[in-house]
């Protein structure tokens, strides 16, 4: 895809699932990828997989809830690699309890990671991207951000990410910074398998027009497109990647 060769991308939540698949895809397209996560072992494994395939990557531990840490990491990335082109705010946590069983502590944790983490990444990245002539920010929302789902607190945070993405795109566009969101459906990741039983996953797959779950690589393809110059006139949009879920 155009414009990814020799670009610099930072990915949060890159230790597994969609984050790992996206890091590998961007590296395969020629980007230098800075993989971040609180899971250091998983993050290092992502970097090792990229390097085995001939790509360029580095890992840094990052808690997206920490604004100062986020900003320091991005500034260090610019200092080391000479610029910043793509930021993929993908880190997130889920919900495996009903609304009545969700504690205020877990509510706050989801808000801090899923919402504030995205805000932190966008706010810290904006001046650096603008100084480099623009770039692409991609935020991970969810189909639960589009439609009602029995994971209400999680859905609340992902709906917020989607609307924030649409809104901030209008502010950042004047500096050439594009902001889009991906809204995955049910994707076959370790986190999904942790949330749901095999029977529940089978039922979800049956609601897809394609009658199956999505794969992380299929999400990574959209991330790479949005990061690239092939999406140069696309901003403020949320992309449903759900296999035709009904």
PDB file of C-alpha atoms in Angstrom:
ATOM      1  CA  UNK A   1       0.000   0.000   0.000  1.00  0.00           C
ATOM      2  CA  UNK A   2       1.245   3.477  -0.875  1.00  0.00           C
ATOM      3  CA  UNK A   3       3.082   5.510   1.722  1.00  0.00           C
ATOM      4  CA  UNK A   4       3.875   2.833   4.292  1.00  0.00           C
ATOM      5  CA  UNK A   5       7.395   2.085   3.088  1.00  0.00           C
ATOM      6  CA  UNK A   6       9.843   3.756   5.508  1.00  0.00           C
ATOM      7  CA  UNK A   7       6.999   5.139   7.649  1.00  0.00           C
ATOM      8  CA  UNK A   8       6.993   4.993  11.452  1.00  0.00           C
ATOM      9  CA  UNK A   9       3.994   3.520  13.275  1.00  0.00           C
ATOM     10  CA  UNK A  10       3.188   3.183  16.973  1.00  0.00           C
ATOM     11  CA  UNK A  11       0.678   0.535  18.045  1.00  0.00           C
ATOM     12  CA  UNK A  12      -0.819   0.149  21.511  1.00  0.00           C
ATOM     13  CA  UNK A  13      -2.110  -3.229  22.615  1.00  0.00           C
ATOM     14  CA  UNK A  14       0.338  -4.873  20.235  1.00  0.00           C
ATOM     15  CA  UNK A  15       1.075  -7.978  22.291  1.00  0.00           C
ATOM     16  CA  UNK A  16      -1.717 -10.107  20.848  1.00  0.00           C
ATOM     17  CA  UNK A  17      -4.810 -10.337  18.679  1.00  0.00           C
ATOM     18  CA  UNK A  18      -5.662  -7.444  16.395  1.00  0.00           C
ATOM     19  CA  UNK A  19      -2.706  -5.404  17.646  1.00  0.00           C
ATOM     20  CA  UNK A  20      -0.182  -8.110  16.846  1.00  0.00           C
ATOM     21  CA  UNK A  21      -1.699  -8.843  13.453  1.00  0.00           C
ATOM     22  CA  UNK A  22      -1.698  -5.138  12.584  1.00  0.00           C
ATOM     23  CA  UNK A  23       1.898  -4.679  13.707  1.00  0.00           C
ATOM     24  CA  UNK A  24       2.972  -7.573  11.504  1.00  0.00           C
ATOM     25  CA  UNK A  25       0.994  -6.255   8.534  1.00  0.00           C
ATOM     26  CA  UNK A  26       2.360  -2.703   8.794  1.00  0.00           C
ATOM     27  CA  UNK A  27       5.893  -4.067   9.093  1.00  0.00           C
ATOM     28  CA  UNK A  28       5.311  -6.261   6.042  1.00  0.00           C
ATOM     29  CA  UNK A  29       4.296  -3.116   4.156  1.00  0.00           C
ATOM     30  CA  UNK A  30       7.641  -1.526   5.039  1.00  0.00           C
ATOM     31  CA  UNK A  31       6.858   0.452   8.185  1.00  0.00           C
ATOM     32  CA  UNK A  32       9.055   0.552  11.250  1.00  0.00           C
ATOM     33  CA  UNK A  33       6.686  -0.468  14.034  1.00  0.00           C
ATOM     34  CA  UNK A  34       6.937   0.499  17.685  1.00  0.00           C
ATOM     35  CA  UNK A  35       4.928  -2.150  19.531  1.00  0.00           C
ATOM     36  CA  UNK A  36       3.598  -1.177  22.952  1.00  0.00           C
ATOM     37  CA  UNK A  37       1.646  -3.024  25.628  1.00  0.00           C
ATOM     38  CA  UNK A  38       1.647  -3.724  29.355  1.00  0.00           C
ATOM     39  CA  UNK A  39       2.235  -7.382  28.422  1.00  0.00           C
ATOM     40  CA  UNK A  40       5.986  -7.278  27.916  1.00  0.00           C
ATOM     41  CA  UNK A  41       6.354 -10.968  27.034  1.00  0.00           C
ATOM     42  CA  UNK A  42       3.646 -10.792  24.382  1.00  0.00           C
ATOM     43  CA  UNK A  43       5.014  -7.533  23.008  1.00  0.00           C
ATOM     44  CA  UNK A  44       8.506  -8.965  22.646  1.00  0.00           C
ATOM     45  CA  UNK A  45       7.010 -11.994  20.895  1.00  0.00           C
ATOM     46  CA  UNK A  46       5.303  -9.684  18.401  1.00  0.00           C
ATOM     47  CA  UNK A  47       8.615  -7.953  17.691  1.00  0.00           C
ATOM     48  CA  UNK A  48      10.382 -11.299  17.300  1.00  0.00           C
ATOM     49  CA  UNK A  49       7.758 -12.456  14.792  1.00  0.00           C
ATOM     50  CA  UNK A  50       8.191  -9.249  12.778  1.00  0.00           C
ATOM     51  CA  UNK A  51      11.973  -9.526  12.769  1.00  0.00           C
ATOM     52  CA  UNK A  52      11.792 -13.193  11.762  1.00  0.00           C
ATOM     53  CA  UNK A  53       9.813 -12.085   8.720  1.00  0.00           C
ATOM     54  CA  UNK A  54      12.458  -9.475   7.881  1.00  0.00           C
ATOM     55  CA  UNK A  55      10.642  -6.445   9.281  1.00  0.00           C
ATOM     56  CA  UNK A  56      11.740  -3.683  11.631  1.00  0.00           C
ATOM     57  CA  UNK A  57      10.175  -3.320  15.075  1.00  0.00           C
ATOM     58  CA  UNK A  58      10.872  -2.378  18.666  1.00  0.00           C
ATOM     59  CA  UNK A  59       8.964  -2.934  21.899  1.00  0.00           C
ATOM     60  CA  UNK A  60       8.262  -0.523  24.738  1.00  0.00           C
ATOM     61  CA  UNK A  61       6.115  -1.148  27.790  1.00  0.00           C
ATOM     62  CA  UNK A  62       3.274   1.379  27.920  1.00  0.00           C
ATOM     63  CA  UNK A  63       0.260   1.892  30.134  1.00  0.00           C
ATOM     64  CA  UNK A  64      -2.044   4.001  27.959  1.00  0.00           C
ATOM     65  CA  UNK A  65      -3.716   5.430  31.063  1.00  0.00           C
ATOM     66  CA  UNK A  66      -0.521   7.374  31.798  1.00  0.00           C
ATOM     67  CA  UNK A  67      -0.561  10.517  29.637  1.00  0.00           C
ATOM     68  CA  UNK A  68       2.995  11.563  30.494  1.00  0.00           C
ATOM     69  CA  UNK A  69       4.349   8.103  29.708  1.00  0.00           C
ATOM     70  CA  UNK A  70       2.478   8.081  26.402  1.00  0.00           C
ATOM     71  CA  UNK A  71       3.853  11.473  25.400  1.00  0.00           C
ATOM     72  CA  UNK A  72       7.394  10.545  26.375  1.00  0.00           C
ATOM     73  CA  UNK A  73       7.212   7.376  24.293  1.00  0.00           C
ATOM     74  CA  UNK A  74       6.007   9.218  21.197  1.00  0.00           C
ATOM     75  CA  UNK A  75       8.652  11.920  21.545  1.00  0.00           C
ATOM     76  CA  UNK A  76      11.340   9.259  21.962  1.00  0.00           C
ATOM     77  CA  UNK A  77      10.045   7.561  18.817  1.00  0.00           C
ATOM     78  CA  UNK A  78      10.432  10.780  16.837  1.00  0.00           C
ATOM     79  CA  UNK A  79      13.918  11.327  18.252  1.00  0.00           C
ATOM     80  CA  UNK A  80      15.023   7.809  17.367  1.00  0.00           C
ATOM     81  CA  UNK A  81      13.411   7.353  13.968  1.00  0.00           C
ATOM     82  CA  UNK A  82      13.167  10.932  12.750  1.00  0.00           C
ATOM     83  CA  UNK A  83       9.401  11.189  12.557  1.00  0.00           C
ATOM     84  CA  UNK A  84       5.985   9.733  13.275  1.00  0.00           C
ATOM     85  CA  UNK A  85       3.383   8.829  10.658  1.00  0.00           C
ATOM     86  CA  UNK A  86       0.843   6.427  12.169  1.00  0.00           C
ATOM     87  CA  UNK A  87      -0.618   5.909  15.636  1.00  0.00           C
ATOM     88  CA  UNK A  88      -2.960   2.962  16.184  1.00  0.00           C
ATOM     89  CA  UNK A  89      -4.772   3.326  19.519  1.00  0.00           C
ATOM     90  CA  UNK A  90      -5.786  -0.286  19.907  1.00  0.00           C
ATOM     91  CA  UNK A  91      -5.272  -1.112  23.592  1.00  0.00           C
ATOM     92  CA  UNK A  92      -8.485  -2.022  25.344  1.00  0.00           C
ATOM     93  CA  UNK A  93     -10.062  -4.233  27.948  1.00  0.00           C
ATOM     94  CA  UNK A  94     -13.363  -6.045  27.918  1.00  0.00           C
ATOM     95  CA  UNK A  95     -16.284  -7.005  30.077  1.00  0.00           C
ATOM     96  CA  UNK A  96     -17.335 -10.461  31.186  1.00  0.00           C
ATOM     97  CA  UNK A  97     -20.009  -9.478  33.698  1.00  0.00           C
ATOM     98  CA  UNK A  98     -23.609  -8.354  33.472  1.00  0.00           C
ATOM     99  CA  UNK A  99     -24.418  -4.712  34.171  1.00  0.00           C
ATOM    100  CA  UNK A 100     -25.663  -5.551  37.664  1.00  0.00           C
ATOM    101  CA  UNK A 101     -22.428  -7.418  38.414  1.00  0.00           C
ATOM    102  CA  UNK A 102     -20.087  -4.742  37.031  1.00  0.00           C
ATOM    103  CA  UNK A 103     -18.332  -2.979  39.872  1.00  0.00           C
ATOM    104  CA  UNK A 104     -17.553   0.752  39.919  1.00  0.00           C
ATOM    105  CA  UNK A 105     -13.869  -0.194  39.976  1.00  0.00           C
ATOM    106  CA  UNK A 106     -14.133  -2.204  36.758  1.00  0.00           C
ATOM    107  CA  UNK A 107     -16.267   0.535  35.202  1.00  0.00           C
ATOM    108  CA  UNK A 108     -13.531   3.051  35.916  1.00  0.00           C
ATOM    109  CA  UNK A 109     -10.857   0.713  34.572  1.00  0.00           C
ATOM    110  CA  UNK A 110     -12.702   0.323  31.266  1.00  0.00           C
ATOM    111  CA  UNK A 111     -13.189   4.075  30.999  1.00  0.00           C
ATOM    112  CA  UNK A 112      -9.535   4.726  31.813  1.00  0.00           C
ATOM    113  CA  UNK A 113      -8.160   2.235  29.276  1.00  0.00           C
ATOM    114  CA  UNK A 114     -10.739   2.265  26.488  1.00  0.00           C
ATOM    115  CA  UNK A 115     -11.655   5.958  26.506  1.00  0.00           C
ATOM    116  CA  UNK A 116      -8.932   7.927  28.246  1.00  0.00           C
ATOM    117  CA  UNK A 117      -6.226   5.770  26.674  1.00  0.00           C
ATOM    118  CA  UNK A 118      -7.454   6.717  23.205  1.00  0.00           C
ATOM    119  CA  UNK A 119      -7.718  10.393  24.198  1.00  0.00           C
ATOM    120  CA  UNK A 120      -4.177  10.280  25.571  1.00  0.00           C
ATOM    121  CA  UNK A 121      -2.824   8.770  22.375  1.00  0.00           C
ATOM    122  CA  UNK A 122      -4.572  11.253  20.118  1.00  0.00           C
ATOM    123  CA  UNK A 123      -3.651  14.283  22.216  1.00  0.00           C
ATOM    124  CA  UNK A 124       0.008  13.307  22.558  1.00  0.00           C
ATOM    125  CA  UNK A 125       0.369  12.312  18.900  1.00  0.00           C
ATOM    126  CA  UNK A 126      -1.367  15.284  17.279  1.00  0.00           C
ATOM    127  CA  UNK A 127       1.411  17.907  17.521  1.00  0.00           C
ATOM    128  CA  UNK A 128       4.050  15.387  16.456  1.00  0.00           C
ATOM    129  CA  UNK A 129       2.072  14.241  13.432  1.00  0.00           C
ATOM    130  CA  UNK A 130       1.199  17.820  12.490  1.00  0.00           C
ATOM    131  CA  UNK A 131       4.846  18.860  12.719  1.00  0.00           C
ATOM    132  CA  UNK A 132       5.698  16.095  10.249  1.00  0.00           C
ATOM    133  CA  UNK A 133       3.118  17.291   7.720  1.00  0.00           C
ATOM    134  CA  UNK A 134       0.256  15.086   8.853  1.00  0.00           C
ATOM    135  CA  UNK A 135      -0.404  11.429   9.382  1.00  0.00           C
ATOM    136  CA  UNK A 136      -2.977   8.842  10.354  1.00  0.00           C
ATOM    137  CA  UNK A 137      -4.546   8.021  13.714  1.00  0.00           C
ATOM    138  CA  UNK A 138      -6.638   4.866  13.942  1.00  0.00           C
ATOM    139  CA  UNK A 139      -8.732   4.110  17.019  1.00  0.00           C
ATOM    140  CA  UNK A 140     -10.259   0.760  17.909  1.00  0.00           C
ATOM    141  CA  UNK A 141     -13.970   0.998  18.617  1.00  0.00           C
ATOM    142  CA  UNK A 142     -16.288  -1.995  18.211  1.00  0.00           C
ATOM    143  CA  UNK A 143     -19.577  -3.091  16.711  1.00  0.00           C
ATOM    144  CA  UNK A 144     -20.761  -2.714  20.305  1.00  0.00           C
ATOM    145  CA  UNK A 145     -20.214   0.996  19.770  1.00  0.00           C
ATOM    146  CA  UNK A 146     -22.728   0.967  16.905  1.00  0.00           C
ATOM    147  CA  UNK A 147     -25.511  -1.206  18.244  1.00  0.00           C
ATOM    148  CA  UNK A 148     -26.974  -2.339  21.576  1.00  0.00           C
ATOM    149  CA  UNK A 149     -25.067  -5.180  23.188  1.00  0.00           C
ATOM    150  CA  UNK A 150     -25.409  -7.010  26.525  1.00  0.00           C
ATOM    151  CA  UNK A 151     -21.983  -5.714  27.542  1.00  0.00           C
ATOM    152  CA  UNK A 152     -23.252  -2.246  28.311  1.00  0.00           C
ATOM    153  CA  UNK A 153     -20.292  -0.642  30.049  1.00  0.00           C
ATOM    154  CA  UNK A 154     -17.879  -1.855  27.377  1.00  0.00           C
ATOM    155  CA  UNK A 155     -20.338  -0.679  24.711  1.00  0.00           C
ATOM    156  CA  UNK A 156     -20.472   2.749  26.359  1.00  0.00           C
ATOM    157  CA  UNK A 157     -16.703   3.144  26.103  1.00  0.00           C
ATOM    158  CA  UNK A 158     -16.573   1.998  22.495  1.00  0.00           C
ATOM    159  CA  UNK A 159     -19.435   4.285  21.448  1.00  0.00           C
ATOM    160  CA  UNK A 160     -17.498   7.133  23.032  1.00  0.00           C
ATOM    161  CA  UNK A 161     -14.398   6.222  21.017  1.00  0.00           C
ATOM    162  CA  UNK A 162     -16.421   6.225  17.805  1.00  0.00           C
ATOM    163  CA  UNK A 163     -17.997   9.628  18.400  1.00  0.00           C
ATOM    164  CA  UNK A 164     -14.718  11.099  19.631  1.00  0.00           C
ATOM    165  CA  UNK A 165     -13.026   9.886  16.450  1.00  0.00           C
ATOM    166  CA  UNK A 166     -15.631  11.526  14.247  1.00  0.00           C
ATOM    167  CA  UNK A 167     -15.430  14.772  16.199  1.00  0.00           C
ATOM    168  CA  UNK A 168     -11.675  15.105  16.504  1.00  0.00           C
ATOM    169  CA  UNK A 169     -11.206  14.457  12.788  1.00  0.00           C
ATOM    170  CA  UNK A 170     -12.768  17.856  12.105  1.00  0.00           C
ATOM    171  CA  UNK A 171     -10.259  19.568  14.381  1.00  0.00           C
ATOM    172  CA  UNK A 172      -7.121  17.777  13.242  1.00  0.00           C
ATOM    173  CA  UNK A 173      -7.819  17.697   9.526  1.00  0.00           C
ATOM    174  CA  UNK A 174      -6.551  21.232   8.984  1.00  0.00           C
ATOM    175  CA  UNK A 175      -3.060  19.966   9.822  1.00  0.00           C
ATOM    176  CA  UNK A 176      -3.276  16.935   7.560  1.00  0.00           C
ATOM    177  CA  UNK A 177      -3.962  14.494  10.383  1.00  0.00           C
ATOM    178  CA  UNK A 178      -6.591  11.899   9.504  1.00  0.00           C
ATOM    179  CA  UNK A 179      -8.511  10.117  12.276  1.00  0.00           C
ATOM    180  CA  UNK A 180     -10.611   7.008  11.702  1.00  0.00           C
ATOM    181  CA  UNK A 181     -12.008   4.167  13.785  1.00  0.00           C
ATOM    182  CA  UNK A 182     -12.295   0.466  13.170  1.00  0.00           C
ATOM    183  CA  UNK A 183     -15.344  -1.325  14.560  1.00  0.00           C
ATOM    184  CA  UNK A 184     -14.641  -5.058  14.592  1.00  0.00           C
ATOM    185  CA  UNK A 185     -17.370  -7.604  15.014  1.00  0.00           C
ATOM    186  CA  UNK A 186     -16.644 -10.913  16.725  1.00  0.00           C
ATOM    187  CA  UNK A 187     -13.006 -11.679  15.990  1.00  0.00           C
ATOM    188  CA  UNK A 188     -11.304 -14.951  16.893  1.00  0.00           C
ATOM    189  CA  UNK A 189      -8.822 -13.709  19.489  1.00  0.00           C
ATOM    190  CA  UNK A 190      -7.713 -14.927  22.899  1.00  0.00           C
ATOM    191  CA  UNK A 191      -9.761 -12.172  24.534  1.00  0.00           C
ATOM    192  CA  UNK A 192     -12.910 -13.233  22.685  1.00  0.00           C
ATOM    193  CA  UNK A 193     -12.372 -16.851  23.664  1.00  0.00           C
ATOM    194  CA  UNK A 194     -11.962 -15.741  27.260  1.00  0.00           C
ATOM    195  CA  UNK A 195     -15.270 -13.865  27.216  1.00  0.00           C
ATOM    196  CA  UNK A 196     -17.477 -16.420  25.497  1.00  0.00           C
ATOM    197  CA  UNK A 197     -18.108 -20.159  25.474  1.00  0.00           C
ATOM    198  CA  UNK A 198     -17.785 -22.204  22.286  1.00  0.00           C
ATOM    199  CA  UNK A 199     -21.565 -22.325  22.067  1.00  0.00           C
ATOM    200  CA  UNK A 200     -21.844 -18.548  22.326  1.00  0.00           C
ATOM    201  CA  UNK A 201     -19.157 -18.027  19.689  1.00  0.00           C
ATOM    202  CA  UNK A 202     -20.920 -20.448  17.373  1.00  0.00           C
ATOM    203  CA  UNK A 203     -24.166 -18.521  17.822  1.00  0.00           C
ATOM    204  CA  UNK A 204     -22.396 -15.245  17.028  1.00  0.00           C
ATOM    205  CA  UNK A 205     -20.821 -16.750  13.927  1.00  0.00           C
ATOM    206  CA  UNK A 206     -24.257 -17.838  12.719  1.00  0.00           C
ATOM    207  CA  UNK A 207     -25.437 -14.202  12.844  1.00  0.00           C
ATOM    208  CA  UNK A 208     -22.749 -13.172  10.377  1.00  0.00           C
ATOM    209  CA  UNK A 209     -23.639 -13.171   6.691  1.00  0.00           C
ATOM    210  CA  UNK A 210     -20.400 -15.108   6.196  1.00  0.00           C
ATOM    211  CA  UNK A 211     -21.346 -17.600   8.942  1.00  0.00           C
ATOM    212  CA  UNK A 212     -18.002 -17.395  10.698  1.00  0.00           C
ATOM    213  CA  UNK A 213     -15.909 -15.325  13.072  1.00  0.00           C
ATOM    214  CA  UNK A 214     -13.433 -12.799  11.754  1.00  0.00           C
ATOM    215  CA  UNK A 215      -9.679 -13.258  11.877  1.00  0.00           C
ATOM    216  CA  UNK A 216      -7.212 -10.685  13.259  1.00  0.00           C
ATOM    217  CA  UNK A 217      -5.452 -10.522   9.879  1.00  0.00           C
ATOM    218  CA  UNK A 218      -8.704  -9.354   8.288  1.00  0.00           C
ATOM    219  CA  UNK A 219      -8.828  -6.401  10.660  1.00  0.00           C
ATOM    220  CA  UNK A 220      -5.141  -5.709  10.091  1.00  0.00           C
ATOM    221  CA  UNK A 221      -5.790  -5.282   6.368  1.00  0.00           C
ATOM    222  CA  UNK A 222      -8.183  -2.414   7.073  1.00  0.00           C
ATOM    223  CA  UNK A 223      -5.764  -0.864   9.556  1.00  0.00           C
ATOM    224  CA  UNK A 224      -2.996  -0.935   6.951  1.00  0.00           C
ATOM    225  CA  UNK A 225      -5.286   0.664   4.377  1.00  0.00           C
ATOM    226  CA  UNK A 226      -6.303   3.481   6.727  1.00  0.00           C
ATOM    227  CA  UNK A 227      -2.667   4.050   7.665  1.00  0.00           C
ATOM    228  CA  UNK A 228      -1.608   4.288   4.035  1.00  0.00           C
ATOM    229  CA  UNK A 229      -1.772   7.027   1.428  1.00  0.00           C
ATOM    230  CA  UNK A 230      -4.410   4.956  -0.362  1.00  0.00           C
ATOM    231  CA  UNK A 231      -6.814   6.342   2.279  1.00  0.00           C
ATOM    232  CA  UNK A 232      -5.583   9.927   1.931  1.00  0.00           C
ATOM    233  CA  UNK A 233      -9.109  11.380   1.535  1.00  0.00           C
ATOM    234  CA  UNK A 234     -10.727   9.343   4.301  1.00  0.00           C
ATOM    235  CA  UNK A 235     -11.160  10.788   7.780  1.00  0.00           C
ATOM    236  CA  UNK A 236     -13.782  10.936  10.514  1.00  0.00           C
ATOM    237  CA  UNK A 237     -15.203   7.530   9.642  1.00  0.00           C
ATOM    238  CA  UNK A 238     -15.971   4.356  11.532  1.00  0.00           C
ATOM    239  CA  UNK A 239     -15.472   1.139   9.587  1.00  0.00           C
ATOM    240  CA  UNK A 240     -17.646  -1.849  10.436  1.00  0.00           C
ATOM    241  CA  UNK A 241     -15.666  -5.039   9.937  1.00  0.00           C
ATOM    242  CA  UNK A 242     -18.200  -7.602  11.049  1.00  0.00           C
ATOM    243  CA  UNK A 243     -18.829 -10.097   8.258  1.00  0.00           C
ATOM    244  CA  UNK A 244     -22.317  -8.698   7.738  1.00  0.00           C
ATOM    245  CA  UNK A 245     -23.474  -9.168  11.332  1.00  0.00           C
ATOM    246  CA  UNK A 246     -27.241  -8.924  11.789  1.00  0.00           C
TER     247      UNK A 246
END
